[in-house]
Protein backbone atom coordinates (compact mmCIF):
# COMPACT_ATOMS: atom_id res chain seq x y z
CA UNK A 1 -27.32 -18.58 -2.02
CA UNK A 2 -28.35 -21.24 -4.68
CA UNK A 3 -31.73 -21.26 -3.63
CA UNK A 4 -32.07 -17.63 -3.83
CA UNK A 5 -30.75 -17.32 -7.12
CA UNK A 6 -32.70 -20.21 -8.28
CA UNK A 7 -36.17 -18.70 -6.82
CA UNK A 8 -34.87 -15.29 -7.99
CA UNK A 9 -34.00 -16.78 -11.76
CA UNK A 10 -37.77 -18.51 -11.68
CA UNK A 11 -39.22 -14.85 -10.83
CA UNK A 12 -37.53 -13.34 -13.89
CA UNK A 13 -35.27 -11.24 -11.77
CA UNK A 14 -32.40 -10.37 -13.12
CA UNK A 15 -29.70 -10.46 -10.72
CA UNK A 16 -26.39 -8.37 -11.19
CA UNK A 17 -23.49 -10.16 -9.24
CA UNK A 18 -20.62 -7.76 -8.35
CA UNK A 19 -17.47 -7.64 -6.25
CA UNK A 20 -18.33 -6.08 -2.78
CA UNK A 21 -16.57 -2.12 -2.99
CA UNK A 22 -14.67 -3.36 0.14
CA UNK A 23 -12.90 -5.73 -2.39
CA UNK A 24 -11.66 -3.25 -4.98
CA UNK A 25 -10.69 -0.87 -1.86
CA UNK A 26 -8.72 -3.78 0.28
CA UNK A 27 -6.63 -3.93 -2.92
CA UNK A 28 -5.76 -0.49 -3.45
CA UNK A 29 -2.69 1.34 -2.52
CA UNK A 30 -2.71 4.71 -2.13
CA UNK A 31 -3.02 7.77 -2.77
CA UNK A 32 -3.63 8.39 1.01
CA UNK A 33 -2.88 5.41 2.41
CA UNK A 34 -4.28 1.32 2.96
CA UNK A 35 -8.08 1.21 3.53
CA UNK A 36 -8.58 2.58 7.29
CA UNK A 37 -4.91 3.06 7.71
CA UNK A 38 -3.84 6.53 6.22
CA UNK A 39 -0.29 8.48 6.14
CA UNK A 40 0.43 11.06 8.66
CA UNK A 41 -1.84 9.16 11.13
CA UNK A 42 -0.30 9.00 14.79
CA UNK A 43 0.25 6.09 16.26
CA UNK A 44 -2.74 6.37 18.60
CA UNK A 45 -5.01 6.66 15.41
CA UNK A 46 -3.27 3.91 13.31
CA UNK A 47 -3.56 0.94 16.58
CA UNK A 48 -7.06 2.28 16.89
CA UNK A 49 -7.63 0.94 13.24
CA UNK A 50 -7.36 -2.09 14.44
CA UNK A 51 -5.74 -3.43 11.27
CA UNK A 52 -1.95 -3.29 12.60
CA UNK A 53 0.44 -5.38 14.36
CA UNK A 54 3.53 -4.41 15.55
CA UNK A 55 6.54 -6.30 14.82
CA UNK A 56 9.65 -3.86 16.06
CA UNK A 57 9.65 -1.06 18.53
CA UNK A 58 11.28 1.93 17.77
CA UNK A 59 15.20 2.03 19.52
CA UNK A 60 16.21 5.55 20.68
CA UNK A 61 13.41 7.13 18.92
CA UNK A 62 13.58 5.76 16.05
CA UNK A 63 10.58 4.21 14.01
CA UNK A 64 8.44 1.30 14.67
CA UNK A 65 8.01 -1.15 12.08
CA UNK A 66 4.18 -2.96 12.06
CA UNK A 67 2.16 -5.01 9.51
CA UNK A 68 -1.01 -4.55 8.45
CA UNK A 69 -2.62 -7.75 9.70
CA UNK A 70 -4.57 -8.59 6.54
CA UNK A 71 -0.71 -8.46 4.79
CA UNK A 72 1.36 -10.27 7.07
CA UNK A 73 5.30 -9.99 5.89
CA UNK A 74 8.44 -12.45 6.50
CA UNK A 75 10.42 -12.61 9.50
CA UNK A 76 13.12 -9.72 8.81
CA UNK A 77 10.71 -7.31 6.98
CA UNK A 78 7.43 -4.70 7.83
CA UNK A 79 4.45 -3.73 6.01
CA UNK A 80 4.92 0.01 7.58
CA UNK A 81 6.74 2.45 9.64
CA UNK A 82 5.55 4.62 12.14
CA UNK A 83 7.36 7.48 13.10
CA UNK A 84 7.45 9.58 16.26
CA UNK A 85 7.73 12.46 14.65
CA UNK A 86 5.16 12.46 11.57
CA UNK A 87 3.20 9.19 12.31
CA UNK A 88 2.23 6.58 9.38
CA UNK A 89 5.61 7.38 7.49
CA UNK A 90 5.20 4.52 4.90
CA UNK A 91 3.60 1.34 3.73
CA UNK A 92 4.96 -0.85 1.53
CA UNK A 93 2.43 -2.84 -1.15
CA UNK A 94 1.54 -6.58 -1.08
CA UNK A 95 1.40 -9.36 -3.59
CA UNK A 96 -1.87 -8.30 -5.37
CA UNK A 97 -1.93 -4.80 -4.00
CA UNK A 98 -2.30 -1.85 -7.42
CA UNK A 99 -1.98 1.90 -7.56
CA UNK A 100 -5.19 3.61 -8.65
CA UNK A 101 -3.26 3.92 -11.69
CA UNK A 102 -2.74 0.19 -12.21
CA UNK A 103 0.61 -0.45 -10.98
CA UNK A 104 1.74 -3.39 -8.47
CA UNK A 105 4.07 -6.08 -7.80
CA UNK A 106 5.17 -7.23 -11.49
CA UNK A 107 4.19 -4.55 -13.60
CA UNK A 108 7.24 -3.59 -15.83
CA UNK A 109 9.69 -0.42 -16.15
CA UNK A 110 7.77 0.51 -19.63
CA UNK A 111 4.46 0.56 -17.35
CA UNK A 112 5.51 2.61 -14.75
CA UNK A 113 6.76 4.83 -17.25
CA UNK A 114 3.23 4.91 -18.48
CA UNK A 115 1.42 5.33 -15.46
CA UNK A 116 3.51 7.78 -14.24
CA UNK A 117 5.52 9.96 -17.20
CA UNK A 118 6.55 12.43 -14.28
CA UNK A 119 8.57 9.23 -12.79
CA UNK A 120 12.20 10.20 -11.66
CA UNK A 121 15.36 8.06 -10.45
CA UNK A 122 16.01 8.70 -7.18
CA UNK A 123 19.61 9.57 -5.99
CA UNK A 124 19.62 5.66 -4.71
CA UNK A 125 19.03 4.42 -7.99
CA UNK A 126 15.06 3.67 -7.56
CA UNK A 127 11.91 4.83 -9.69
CA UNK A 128 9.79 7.27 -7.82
CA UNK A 129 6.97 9.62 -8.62
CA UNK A 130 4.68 12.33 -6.65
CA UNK A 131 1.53 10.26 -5.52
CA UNK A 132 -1.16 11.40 -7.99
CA UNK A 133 -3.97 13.15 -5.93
CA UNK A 134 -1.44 13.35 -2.73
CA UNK A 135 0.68 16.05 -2.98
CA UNK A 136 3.20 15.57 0.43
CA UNK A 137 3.54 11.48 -0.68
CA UNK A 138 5.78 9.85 -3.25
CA UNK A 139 5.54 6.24 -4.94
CA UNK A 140 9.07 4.58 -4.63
CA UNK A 141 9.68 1.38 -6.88
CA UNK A 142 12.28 -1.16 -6.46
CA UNK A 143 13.23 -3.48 -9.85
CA UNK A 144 14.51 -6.84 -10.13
CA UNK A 145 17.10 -7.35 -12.58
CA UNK A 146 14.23 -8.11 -15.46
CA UNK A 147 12.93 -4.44 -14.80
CA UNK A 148 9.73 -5.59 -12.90
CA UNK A 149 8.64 -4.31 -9.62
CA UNK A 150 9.45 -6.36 -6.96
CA UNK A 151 8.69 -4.06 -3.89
CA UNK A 152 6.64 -0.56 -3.68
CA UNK A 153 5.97 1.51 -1.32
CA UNK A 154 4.09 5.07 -0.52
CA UNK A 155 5.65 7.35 1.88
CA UNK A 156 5.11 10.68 2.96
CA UNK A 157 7.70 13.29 1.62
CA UNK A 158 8.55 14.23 5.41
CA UNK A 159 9.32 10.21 6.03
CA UNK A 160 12.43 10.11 8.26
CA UNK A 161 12.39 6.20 8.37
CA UNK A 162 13.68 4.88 5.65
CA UNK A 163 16.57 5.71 2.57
């Protein structure tokens, strides 16, 4: 690579260096999904991504908790749920993962409120907000005691995972 620049510098080519998309795209979360793995897919369609692991079967039905291998998660917790009954029900965000509107791990109460002025307090206490440009997903936020985001996730409004 430093020969090529050098050779391409001595040519007078001007050379513009940027981030690969893939980059900007690995980072973002939402509004449909995480890169390759989208909401609503089946189970069969998520595993066939590739970019899942599964790290607790579903008991009596219920949903089956994975992580996206790129965003591997502690020992008692999953990246997303998978549901019988309407597929990729949620995925929850990663240290460096953003909203197309800005928002990740960190960001305050006051920014949220900015990003999203439609954002609501759920019946369990938590910030959430229709997914902007997904109209059957929600945002849900959860705030440590300073009012920054510690955990996000996106769900589907049909989720039957999670409270």
């Amino acid at each position: 690579m430093k020969k090529l620049l050098v050779a391409a510098l001595a040519a007078g080519t001007t050379l513009t260096l940027m981030a690969p998309a893939s980059a900007q795209a690995a980072t973002t979360f939402g509004p449909h999904g995480y890169g390759k793995v989208k909401l609503g897919m089946s189970l069969k369609q998520a595993k066939a991504t590739k970019r899942i692991v599964l790290k607790m079967r579903g008991e009596g039905g219920g949903c089956s908790g994975w992580d996206l291998k790129a965003h591997p998660t502690g020992k008692d917790s999953v990246g997303l749920y998978i549901s019988r009954n309407v597929g990729v029900a949620g995925i929850f965000a990663w240290k460096g993962a953003k909203t197309p509107e800005g928002i990740g791990l960190g960001s305050t109460k006051a920014q949220l409120k900015k990003a999203y002025p439609k954002l609501k307090t759920a019946a369990s206490g938590f910030p959430m907000v229709s997914v902007p440009g997904n109209s059957k997903a929600y945002y849900l936020f959860l705030l440590n005691s300073k009012g920054k985001v510690r955990e996000m996730g996106l769900a589907l409004d049909t989720q039957d995972c999670f409270n």
